[in-house]
mmCIF file of C-alpha atoms in Angstrom:
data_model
loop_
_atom_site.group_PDB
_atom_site.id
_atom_site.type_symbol
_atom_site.label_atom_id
_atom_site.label_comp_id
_atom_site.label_asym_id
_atom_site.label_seq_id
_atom_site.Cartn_x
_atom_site.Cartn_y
_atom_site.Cartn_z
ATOM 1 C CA UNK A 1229 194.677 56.193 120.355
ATOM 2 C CA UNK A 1230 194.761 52.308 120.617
ATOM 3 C CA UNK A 1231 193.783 50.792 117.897
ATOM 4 C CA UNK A 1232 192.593 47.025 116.514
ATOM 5 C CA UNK A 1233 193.742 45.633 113.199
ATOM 6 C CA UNK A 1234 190.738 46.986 111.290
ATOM 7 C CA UNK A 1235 190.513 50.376 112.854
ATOM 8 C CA UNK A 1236 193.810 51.762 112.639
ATOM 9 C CA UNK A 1237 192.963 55.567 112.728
ATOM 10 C CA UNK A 1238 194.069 57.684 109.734
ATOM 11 C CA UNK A 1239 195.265 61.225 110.053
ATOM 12 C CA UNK A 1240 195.296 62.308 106.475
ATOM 13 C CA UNK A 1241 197.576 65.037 104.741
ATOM 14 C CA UNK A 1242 194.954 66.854 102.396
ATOM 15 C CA UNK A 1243 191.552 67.186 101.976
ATOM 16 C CA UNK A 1244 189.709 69.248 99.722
ATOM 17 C CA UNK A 1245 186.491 69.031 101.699
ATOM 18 C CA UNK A 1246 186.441 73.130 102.449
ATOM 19 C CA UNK A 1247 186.137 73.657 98.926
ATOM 20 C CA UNK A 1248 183.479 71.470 97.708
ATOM 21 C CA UNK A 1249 181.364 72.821 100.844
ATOM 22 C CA UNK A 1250 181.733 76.387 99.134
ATOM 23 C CA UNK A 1251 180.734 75.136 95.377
ATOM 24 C CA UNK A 1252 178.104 73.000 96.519
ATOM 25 C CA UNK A 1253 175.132 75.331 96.116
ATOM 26 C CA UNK A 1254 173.610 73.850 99.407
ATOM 27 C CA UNK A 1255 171.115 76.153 101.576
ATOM 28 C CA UNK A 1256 173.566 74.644 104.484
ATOM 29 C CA UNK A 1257 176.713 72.939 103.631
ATOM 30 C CA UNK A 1258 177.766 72.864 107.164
ATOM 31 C CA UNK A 1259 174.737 70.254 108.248
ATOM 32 C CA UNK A 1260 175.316 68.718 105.315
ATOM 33 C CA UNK A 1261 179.031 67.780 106.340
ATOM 34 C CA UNK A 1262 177.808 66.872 109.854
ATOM 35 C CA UNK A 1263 174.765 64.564 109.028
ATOM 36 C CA UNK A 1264 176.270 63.315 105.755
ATOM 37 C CA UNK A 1265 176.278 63.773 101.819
ATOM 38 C CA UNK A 1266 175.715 62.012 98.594
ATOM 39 C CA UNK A 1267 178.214 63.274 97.052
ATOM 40 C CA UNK A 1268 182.046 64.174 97.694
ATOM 41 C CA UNK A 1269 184.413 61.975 99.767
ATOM 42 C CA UNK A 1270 184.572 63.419 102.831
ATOM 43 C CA UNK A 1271 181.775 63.963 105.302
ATOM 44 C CA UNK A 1272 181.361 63.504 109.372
ATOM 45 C CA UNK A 1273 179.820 59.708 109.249
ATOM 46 C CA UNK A 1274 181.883 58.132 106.280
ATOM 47 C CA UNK A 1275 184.980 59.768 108.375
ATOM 48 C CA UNK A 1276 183.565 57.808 111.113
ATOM 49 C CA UNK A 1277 182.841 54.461 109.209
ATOM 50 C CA UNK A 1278 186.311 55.076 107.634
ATOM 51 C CA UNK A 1279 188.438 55.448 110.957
ATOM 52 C CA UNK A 1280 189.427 59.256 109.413
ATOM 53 C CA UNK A 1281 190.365 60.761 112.470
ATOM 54 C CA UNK A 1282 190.922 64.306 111.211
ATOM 55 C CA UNK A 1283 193.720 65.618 108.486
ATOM 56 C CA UNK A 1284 194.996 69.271 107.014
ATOM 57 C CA UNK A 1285 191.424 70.555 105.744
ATOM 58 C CA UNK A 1286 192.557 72.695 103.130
ATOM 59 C CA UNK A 1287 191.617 76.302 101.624
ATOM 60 C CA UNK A 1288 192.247 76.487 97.713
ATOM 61 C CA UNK A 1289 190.980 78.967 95.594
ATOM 62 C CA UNK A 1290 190.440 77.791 92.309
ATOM 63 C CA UNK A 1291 191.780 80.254 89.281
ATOM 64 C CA UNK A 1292 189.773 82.204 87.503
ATOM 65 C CA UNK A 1293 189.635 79.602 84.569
ATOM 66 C CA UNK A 1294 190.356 75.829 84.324
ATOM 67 C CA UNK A 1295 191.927 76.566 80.717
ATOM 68 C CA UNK A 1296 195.459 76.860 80.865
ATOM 69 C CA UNK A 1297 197.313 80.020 78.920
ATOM 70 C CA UNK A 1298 199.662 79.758 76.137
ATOM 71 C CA UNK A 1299 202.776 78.720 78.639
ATOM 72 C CA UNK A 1300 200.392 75.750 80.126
ATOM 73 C CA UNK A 1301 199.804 77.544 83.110
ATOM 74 C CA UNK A 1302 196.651 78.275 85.084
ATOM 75 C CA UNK A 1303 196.050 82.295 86.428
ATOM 76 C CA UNK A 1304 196.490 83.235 89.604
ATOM 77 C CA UNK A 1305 193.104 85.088 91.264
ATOM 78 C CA UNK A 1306 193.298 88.435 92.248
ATOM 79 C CA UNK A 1307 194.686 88.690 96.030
ATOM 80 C CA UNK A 1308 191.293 90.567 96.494
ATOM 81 C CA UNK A 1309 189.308 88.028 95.576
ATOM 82 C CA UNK A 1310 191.916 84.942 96.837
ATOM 83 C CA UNK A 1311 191.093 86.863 100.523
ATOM 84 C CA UNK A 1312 187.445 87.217 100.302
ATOM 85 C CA UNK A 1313 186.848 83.229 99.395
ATOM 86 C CA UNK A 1314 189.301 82.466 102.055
ATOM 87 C CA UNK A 1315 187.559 84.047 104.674
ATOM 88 C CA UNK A 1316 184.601 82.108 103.149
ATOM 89 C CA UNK A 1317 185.842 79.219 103.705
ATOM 90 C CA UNK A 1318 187.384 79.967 106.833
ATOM 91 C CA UNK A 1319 184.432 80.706 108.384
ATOM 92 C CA UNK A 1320 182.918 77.464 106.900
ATOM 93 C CA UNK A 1321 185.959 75.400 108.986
ATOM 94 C CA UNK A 1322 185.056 77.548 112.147
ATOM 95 C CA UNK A 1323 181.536 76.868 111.794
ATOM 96 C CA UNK A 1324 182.061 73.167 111.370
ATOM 97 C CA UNK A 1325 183.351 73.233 114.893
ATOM 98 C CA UNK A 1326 180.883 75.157 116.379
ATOM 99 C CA UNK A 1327 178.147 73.101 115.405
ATOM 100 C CA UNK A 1328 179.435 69.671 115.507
ATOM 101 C CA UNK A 1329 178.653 69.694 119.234
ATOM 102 C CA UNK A 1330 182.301 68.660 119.850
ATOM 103 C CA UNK A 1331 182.583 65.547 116.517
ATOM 104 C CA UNK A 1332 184.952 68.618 115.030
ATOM 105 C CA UNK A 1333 188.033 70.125 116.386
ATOM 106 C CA UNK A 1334 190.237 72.839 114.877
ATOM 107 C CA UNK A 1335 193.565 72.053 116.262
ATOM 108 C CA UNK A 1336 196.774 74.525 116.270
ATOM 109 C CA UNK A 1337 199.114 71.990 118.104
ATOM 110 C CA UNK A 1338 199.773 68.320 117.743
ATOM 111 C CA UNK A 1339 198.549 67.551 121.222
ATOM 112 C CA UNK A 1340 195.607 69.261 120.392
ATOM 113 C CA UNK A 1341 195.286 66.610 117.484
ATOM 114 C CA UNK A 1342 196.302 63.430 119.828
ATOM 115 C CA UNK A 1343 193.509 65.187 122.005
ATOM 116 C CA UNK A 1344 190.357 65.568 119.796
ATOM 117 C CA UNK A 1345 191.755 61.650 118.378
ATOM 118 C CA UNK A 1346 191.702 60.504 121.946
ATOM 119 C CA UNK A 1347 188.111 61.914 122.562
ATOM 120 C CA UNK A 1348 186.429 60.605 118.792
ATOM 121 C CA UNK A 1349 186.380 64.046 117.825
ATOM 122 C CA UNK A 1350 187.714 65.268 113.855
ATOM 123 C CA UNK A 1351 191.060 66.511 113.944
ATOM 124 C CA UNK A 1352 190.979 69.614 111.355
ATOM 125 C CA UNK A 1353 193.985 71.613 110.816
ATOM 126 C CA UNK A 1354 193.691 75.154 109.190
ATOM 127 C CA UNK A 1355 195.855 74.673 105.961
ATOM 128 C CA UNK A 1356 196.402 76.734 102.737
ATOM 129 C CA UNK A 1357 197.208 75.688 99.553
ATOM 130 C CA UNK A 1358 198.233 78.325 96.992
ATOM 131 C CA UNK A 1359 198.780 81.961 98.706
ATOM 132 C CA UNK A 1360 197.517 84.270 96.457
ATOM 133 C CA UNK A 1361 195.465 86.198 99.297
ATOM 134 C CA UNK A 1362 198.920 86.974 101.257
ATOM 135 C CA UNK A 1363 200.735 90.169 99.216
ATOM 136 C CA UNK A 1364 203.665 90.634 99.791
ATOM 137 C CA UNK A 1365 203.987 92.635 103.030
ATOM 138 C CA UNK A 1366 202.825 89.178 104.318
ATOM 139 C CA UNK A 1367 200.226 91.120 106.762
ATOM 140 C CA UNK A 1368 197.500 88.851 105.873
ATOM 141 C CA UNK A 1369 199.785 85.799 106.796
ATOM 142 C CA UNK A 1370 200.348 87.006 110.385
ATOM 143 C CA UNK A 1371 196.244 87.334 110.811
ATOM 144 C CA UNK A 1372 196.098 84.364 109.021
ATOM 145 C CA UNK A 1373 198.418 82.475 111.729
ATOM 146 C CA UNK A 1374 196.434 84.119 114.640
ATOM 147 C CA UNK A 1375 193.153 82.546 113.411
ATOM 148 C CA UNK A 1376 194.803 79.088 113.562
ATOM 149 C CA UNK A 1377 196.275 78.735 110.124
ATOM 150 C CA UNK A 1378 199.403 76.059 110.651
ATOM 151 C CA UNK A 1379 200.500 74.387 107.539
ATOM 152 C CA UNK A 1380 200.381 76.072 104.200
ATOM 153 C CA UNK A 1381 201.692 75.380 100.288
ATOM 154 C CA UNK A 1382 203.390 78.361 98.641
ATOM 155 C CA UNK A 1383 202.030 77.610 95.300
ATOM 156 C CA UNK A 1384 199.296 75.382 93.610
ATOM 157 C CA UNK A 1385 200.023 74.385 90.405
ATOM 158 C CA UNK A 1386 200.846 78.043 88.767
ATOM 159 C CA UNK A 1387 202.459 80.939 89.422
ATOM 160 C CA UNK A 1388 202.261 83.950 92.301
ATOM 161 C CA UNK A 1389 204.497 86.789 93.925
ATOM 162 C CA UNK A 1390 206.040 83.545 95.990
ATOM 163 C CA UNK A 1391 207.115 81.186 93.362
ATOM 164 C CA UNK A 1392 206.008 78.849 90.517
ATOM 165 C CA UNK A 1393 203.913 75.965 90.914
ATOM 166 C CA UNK A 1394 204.170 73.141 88.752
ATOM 167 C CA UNK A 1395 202.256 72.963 85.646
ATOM 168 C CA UNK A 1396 200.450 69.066 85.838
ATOM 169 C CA UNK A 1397 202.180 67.540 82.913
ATOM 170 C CA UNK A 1398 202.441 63.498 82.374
ATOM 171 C CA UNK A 1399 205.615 62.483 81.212
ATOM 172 C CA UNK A 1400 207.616 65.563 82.830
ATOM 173 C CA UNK A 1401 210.247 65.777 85.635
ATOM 174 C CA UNK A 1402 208.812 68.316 87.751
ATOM 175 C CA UNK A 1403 211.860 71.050 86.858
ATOM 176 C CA UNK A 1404 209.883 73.610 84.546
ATOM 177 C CA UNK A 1405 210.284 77.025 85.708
ATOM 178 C CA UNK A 1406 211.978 79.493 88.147
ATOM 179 C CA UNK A 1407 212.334 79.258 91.735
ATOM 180 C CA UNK A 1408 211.372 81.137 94.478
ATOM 181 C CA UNK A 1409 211.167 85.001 94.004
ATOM 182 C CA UNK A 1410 212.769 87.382 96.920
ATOM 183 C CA UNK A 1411 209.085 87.188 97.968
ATOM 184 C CA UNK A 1412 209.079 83.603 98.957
ATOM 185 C CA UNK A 1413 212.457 83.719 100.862
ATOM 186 C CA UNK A 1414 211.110 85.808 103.022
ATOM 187 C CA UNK A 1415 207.890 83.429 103.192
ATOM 188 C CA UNK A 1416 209.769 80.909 104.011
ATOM 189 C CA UNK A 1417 211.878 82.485 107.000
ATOM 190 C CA UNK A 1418 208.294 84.253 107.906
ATOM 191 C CA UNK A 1419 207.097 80.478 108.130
ATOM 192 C CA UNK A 1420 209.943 79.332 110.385
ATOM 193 C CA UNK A 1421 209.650 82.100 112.938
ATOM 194 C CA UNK A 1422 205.361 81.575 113.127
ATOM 195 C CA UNK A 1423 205.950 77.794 113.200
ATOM 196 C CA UNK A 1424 204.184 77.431 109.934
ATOM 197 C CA UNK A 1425 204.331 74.088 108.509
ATOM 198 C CA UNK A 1426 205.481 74.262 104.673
ATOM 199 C CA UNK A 1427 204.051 71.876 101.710
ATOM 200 C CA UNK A 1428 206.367 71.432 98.776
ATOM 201 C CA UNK A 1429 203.488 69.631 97.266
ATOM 202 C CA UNK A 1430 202.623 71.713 93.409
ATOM 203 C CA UNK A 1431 206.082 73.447 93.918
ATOM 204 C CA UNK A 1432 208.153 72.698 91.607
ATOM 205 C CA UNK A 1433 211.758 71.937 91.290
ATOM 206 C CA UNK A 1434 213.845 74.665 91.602
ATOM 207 C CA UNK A 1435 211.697 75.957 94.467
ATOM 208 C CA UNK A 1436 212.279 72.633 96.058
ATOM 209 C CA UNK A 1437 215.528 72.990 96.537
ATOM 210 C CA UNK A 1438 215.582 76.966 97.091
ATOM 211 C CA UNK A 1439 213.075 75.702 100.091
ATOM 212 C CA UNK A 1440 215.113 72.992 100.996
ATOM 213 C CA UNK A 1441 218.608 75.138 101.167
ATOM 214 C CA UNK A 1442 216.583 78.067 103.277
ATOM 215 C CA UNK A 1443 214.204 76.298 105.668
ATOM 216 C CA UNK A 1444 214.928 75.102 108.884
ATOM 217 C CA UNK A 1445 211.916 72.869 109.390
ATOM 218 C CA UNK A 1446 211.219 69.271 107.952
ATOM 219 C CA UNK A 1447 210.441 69.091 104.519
ATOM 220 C CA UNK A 1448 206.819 67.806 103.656
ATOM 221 C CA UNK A 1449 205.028 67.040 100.457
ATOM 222 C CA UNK A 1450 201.640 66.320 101.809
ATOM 223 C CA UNK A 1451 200.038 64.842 99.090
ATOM 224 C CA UNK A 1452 202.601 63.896 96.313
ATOM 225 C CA UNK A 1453 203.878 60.181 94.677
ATOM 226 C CA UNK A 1454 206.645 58.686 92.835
ATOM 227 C CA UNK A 1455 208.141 59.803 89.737
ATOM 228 C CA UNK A 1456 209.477 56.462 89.490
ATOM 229 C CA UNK A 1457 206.632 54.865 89.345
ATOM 230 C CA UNK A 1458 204.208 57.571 87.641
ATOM 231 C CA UNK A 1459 206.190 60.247 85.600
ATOM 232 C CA UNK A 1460 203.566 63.480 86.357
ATOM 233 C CA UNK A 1461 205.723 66.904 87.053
ATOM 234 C CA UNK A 1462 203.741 66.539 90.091
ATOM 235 C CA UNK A 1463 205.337 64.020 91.591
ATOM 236 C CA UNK A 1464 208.893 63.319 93.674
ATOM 237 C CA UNK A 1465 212.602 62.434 92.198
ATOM 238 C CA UNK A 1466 214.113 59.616 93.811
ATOM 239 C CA UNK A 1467 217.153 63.243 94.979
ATOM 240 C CA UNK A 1468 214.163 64.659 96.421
ATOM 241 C CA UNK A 1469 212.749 62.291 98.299
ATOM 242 C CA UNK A 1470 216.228 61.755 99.567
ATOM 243 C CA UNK A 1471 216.155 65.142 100.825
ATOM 244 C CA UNK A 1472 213.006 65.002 102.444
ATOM 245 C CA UNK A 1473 214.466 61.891 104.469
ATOM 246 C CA UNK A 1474 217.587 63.656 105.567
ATOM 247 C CA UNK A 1475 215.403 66.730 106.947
ATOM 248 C CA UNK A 1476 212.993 64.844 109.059
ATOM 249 C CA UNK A 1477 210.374 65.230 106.767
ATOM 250 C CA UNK A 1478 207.344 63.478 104.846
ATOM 251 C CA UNK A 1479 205.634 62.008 102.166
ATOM 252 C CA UNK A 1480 201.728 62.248 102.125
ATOM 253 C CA UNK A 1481 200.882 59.472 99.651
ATOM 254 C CA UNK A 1482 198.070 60.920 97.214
ATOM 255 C CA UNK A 1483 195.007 58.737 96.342
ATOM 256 C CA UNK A 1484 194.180 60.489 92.461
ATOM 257 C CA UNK A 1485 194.595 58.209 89.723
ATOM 258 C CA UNK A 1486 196.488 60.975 87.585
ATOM 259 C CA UNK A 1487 199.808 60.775 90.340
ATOM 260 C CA UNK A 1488 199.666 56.845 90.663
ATOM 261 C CA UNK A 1489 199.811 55.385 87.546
ATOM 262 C CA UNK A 1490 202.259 54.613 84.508
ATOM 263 C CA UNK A 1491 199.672 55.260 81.872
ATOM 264 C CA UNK A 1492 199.104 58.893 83.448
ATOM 265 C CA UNK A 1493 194.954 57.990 82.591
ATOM 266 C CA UNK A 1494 191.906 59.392 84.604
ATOM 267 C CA UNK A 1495 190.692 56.101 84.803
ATOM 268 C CA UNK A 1496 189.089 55.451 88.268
ATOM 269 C CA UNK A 1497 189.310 51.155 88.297
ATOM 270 C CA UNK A 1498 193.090 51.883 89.250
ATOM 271 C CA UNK A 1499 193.278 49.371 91.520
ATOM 272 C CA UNK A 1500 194.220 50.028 95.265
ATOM 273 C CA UNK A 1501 197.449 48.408 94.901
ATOM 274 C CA UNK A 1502 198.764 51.502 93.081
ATOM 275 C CA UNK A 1503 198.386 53.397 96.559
ATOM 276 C CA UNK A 1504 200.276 50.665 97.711
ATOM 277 C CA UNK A 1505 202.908 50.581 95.668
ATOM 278 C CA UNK A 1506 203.958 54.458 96.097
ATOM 279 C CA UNK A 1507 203.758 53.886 99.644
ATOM 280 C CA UNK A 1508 206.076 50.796 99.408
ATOM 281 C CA UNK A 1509 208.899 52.529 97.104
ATOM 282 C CA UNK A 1510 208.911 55.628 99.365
ATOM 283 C CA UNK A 1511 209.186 53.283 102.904
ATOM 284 C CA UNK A 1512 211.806 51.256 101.086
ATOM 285 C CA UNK A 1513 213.647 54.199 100.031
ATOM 286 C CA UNK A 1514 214.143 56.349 102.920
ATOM 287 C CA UNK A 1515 212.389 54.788 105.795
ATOM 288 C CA UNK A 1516 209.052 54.125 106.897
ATOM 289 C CA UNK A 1517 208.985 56.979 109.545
ATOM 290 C CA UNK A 1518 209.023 59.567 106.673
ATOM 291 C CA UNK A 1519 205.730 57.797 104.785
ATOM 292 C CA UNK A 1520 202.155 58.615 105.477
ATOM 293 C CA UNK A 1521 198.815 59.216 103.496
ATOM 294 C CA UNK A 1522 197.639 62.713 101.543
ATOM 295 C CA UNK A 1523 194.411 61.392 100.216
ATOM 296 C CA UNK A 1524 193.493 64.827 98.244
ATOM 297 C CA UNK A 1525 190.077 63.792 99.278
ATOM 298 C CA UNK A 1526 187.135 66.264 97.234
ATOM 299 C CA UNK A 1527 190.468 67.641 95.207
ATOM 300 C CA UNK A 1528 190.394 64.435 92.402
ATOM 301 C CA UNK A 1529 189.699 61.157 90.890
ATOM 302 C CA UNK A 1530 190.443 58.358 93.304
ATOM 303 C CA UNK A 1531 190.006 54.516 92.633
ATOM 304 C CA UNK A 1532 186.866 53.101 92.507
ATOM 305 C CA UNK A 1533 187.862 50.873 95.065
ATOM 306 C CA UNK A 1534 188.286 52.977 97.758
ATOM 307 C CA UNK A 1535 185.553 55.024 97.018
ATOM 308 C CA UNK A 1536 185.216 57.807 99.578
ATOM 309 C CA UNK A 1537 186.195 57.866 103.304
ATOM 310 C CA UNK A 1538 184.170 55.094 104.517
ATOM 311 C CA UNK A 1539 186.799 52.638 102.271
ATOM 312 C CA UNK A 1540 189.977 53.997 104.339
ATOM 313 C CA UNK A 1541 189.621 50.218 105.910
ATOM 314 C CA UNK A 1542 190.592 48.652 102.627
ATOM 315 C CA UNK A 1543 193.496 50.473 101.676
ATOM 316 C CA UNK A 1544 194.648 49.328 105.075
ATOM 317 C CA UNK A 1545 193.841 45.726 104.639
ATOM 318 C CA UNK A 1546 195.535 46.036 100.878
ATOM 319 C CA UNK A 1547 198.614 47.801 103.389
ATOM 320 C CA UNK A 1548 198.399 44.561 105.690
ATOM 321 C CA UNK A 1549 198.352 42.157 102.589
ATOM 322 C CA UNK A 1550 201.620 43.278 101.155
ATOM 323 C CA UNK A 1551 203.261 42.747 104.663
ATOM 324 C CA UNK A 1552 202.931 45.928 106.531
ATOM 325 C CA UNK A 1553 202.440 45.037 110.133
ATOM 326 C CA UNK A 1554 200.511 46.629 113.054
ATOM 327 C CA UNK A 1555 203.120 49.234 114.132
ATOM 328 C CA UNK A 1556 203.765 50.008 110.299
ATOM 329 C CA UNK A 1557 200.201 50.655 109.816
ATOM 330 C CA UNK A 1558 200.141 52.543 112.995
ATOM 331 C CA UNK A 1559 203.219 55.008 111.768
ATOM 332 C CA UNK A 1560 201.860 55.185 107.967
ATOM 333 C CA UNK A 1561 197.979 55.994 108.835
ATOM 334 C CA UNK A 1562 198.736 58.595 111.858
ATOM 335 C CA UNK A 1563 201.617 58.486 114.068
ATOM 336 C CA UNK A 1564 204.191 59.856 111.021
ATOM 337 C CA UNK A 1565 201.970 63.074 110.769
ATOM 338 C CA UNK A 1566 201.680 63.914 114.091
ATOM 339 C CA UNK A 1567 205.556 63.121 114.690
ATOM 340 C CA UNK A 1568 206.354 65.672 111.899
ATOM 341 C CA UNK A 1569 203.563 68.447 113.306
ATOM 342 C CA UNK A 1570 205.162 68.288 116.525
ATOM 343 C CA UNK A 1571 208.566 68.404 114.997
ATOM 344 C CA UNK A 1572 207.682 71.569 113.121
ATOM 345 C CA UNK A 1573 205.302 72.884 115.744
ATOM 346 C CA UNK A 1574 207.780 72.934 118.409
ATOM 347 C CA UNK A 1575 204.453 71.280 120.787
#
């Protein structure tokens, strides 16, 4: 994976791609993704003229309405119907692979990501984020892990059997709500055993730290920010990302507009310096080995200076200008992630 200046490879923490493929009401979303789109952020050639060398591709089932209840959280979908779009989607991420003619991978081990890098191939990893289509017996999570799934969040941002996720609210620590149930403890040592990489990304608080006090594996937020410099619930305290530097662990940097700034606006002329200011507090404050990049790519509003994929180059450059140097842009786009999937992997 050598690399120039202006083609450091990125290995990003959350995509979103999986989903739009499923909404987009194409005849064949799958060729779409592999000969390019007008719409989205993330197909096969903008990854390519964007140096996006593969990421966690993730599976998200939206809930059954994007209205809130009374308490300011979203429902949860029936496990049923959490399971059936999964599979859909699923299949979509297999499918990818099949058909790319070898420009997709779907990788279960972080060699098999330095691997499909090495040979200009997308590095996809099988990820889930919210796990409403895993009951409680956890059955579906063991079939899950034997069709590749490796990384997964407990929660999105509302509640299930595992824990709560945390409601998006600007101008909120993110401690609103319980912690894990007896449900998600034994998630969480299920996780351990299979080797499943946890995001604390949408959990909240309290679960952070039940999470944090139970796992044995690094802790990663794949695509969260600064509370110090953007007060969303969403977002890390200062105590947690000190915890998440005394496991091992990592903070995916995420591109949306809503997590970055002070204003908490949806305004997409945020300029790219925002990204790099989150990713200079967090480097500063625990190290730059425990700092990478969770676009949430297809998932929300990013600046309009980036764009999509294909402007990956300039959020490096804007990286480079504020005196990151090669090896730091090295660490930050790729080799953090795939030190921290190996760690947890045990590859």
């Amino acid at each position: 994976m050598s690399s120039s200046p202006a083609t450091i490879p990125v290995f990003d923490g959350h995509n979103d791609v999986l989903l739009r493929m499923r909404r987009a009401g194409q005849a064949d979303p799958v060729q779409g993704f592999l000969d390019g789109e007008a719409t989205g952020h993330i197909d096969l050639p903008r990854s390519r003229a964007g140096h996006l060398a593969g990421g966690l591709c993730a599976i998200f089932v939206p809930p059954p309405s994007m209205r809130p209840d009374a308490n300011g959280d979203f429902l949860a979908p029936a496990q049923a119907d959490a399971l059936n779009e999964t599979m859909a989607m699923t299949r979509l991420l297999f499918e990818l692979e099949a058909r790319s003619q070898g420009a997709v991978t779907v990788c279960r081990s972080a060699a098999a990501i330095r691997a499909a890098m090495n040979a200009g191939s997308f590095a996809a990893v099988f990820h889930i984020e919210g796990l409403e289509m895993v009951g409680a017996d956890l059955d579906a999570l063991y079939l899950l892990h034997q069709a590749g799934l490796r990384t997964l969040g407990p929660v999105w941002s509302r509640p299930n059997i595992f824990a709560y996720g945390v409601p998006f609210r600007f101008g909120s620590t993110p401690d609103i709500g319980p912690g894990l149930t007896e449900a998600g403890r034994a998630l969480v040592r299920a996780c351990n055993d299979l080797k499943i990489m946890i995001d604390l990304s949408h959990m909240n608080e309290q679960g952070f730290w039940d999470i944090a006090r139970l796992s044995q594996a690094p802790l990663v937020a794949s695509h969260s920010n600064v509370h110090s410099l953007c007060p969303h619930s969403r977002n890390l305290t200062d105590r947690q990302l000190d915890a998440i530097r005394d496991s091992g662990g990592l903070v995916g940097i995420n591109f949306g507009v809503l997590f970055l700034r002070d204003d908490g606006a949806r305004n997409g002329d945020t300029p790219l310096s925002k990204i790099v200011d989150h990713v200079a507090y967090v480097a500063d404050r625990i190290g730059i080995q425990h700092v990478a990049l969770g676009s949430d790519f297809d998932g929300t509003t990013v600046p309009k200076e980036l764009g999509d994929a294909a402007g990956l180059p300039r959020l490096i450059e804007a990286l480079r200008q504020r005196g990151f140097d090669d090896a730091a842009l090295a660490a930050i786009g790729h080799g953090n992630w795939l030190d921290v999937l190996e760690l947890t992997w045990g590859d």
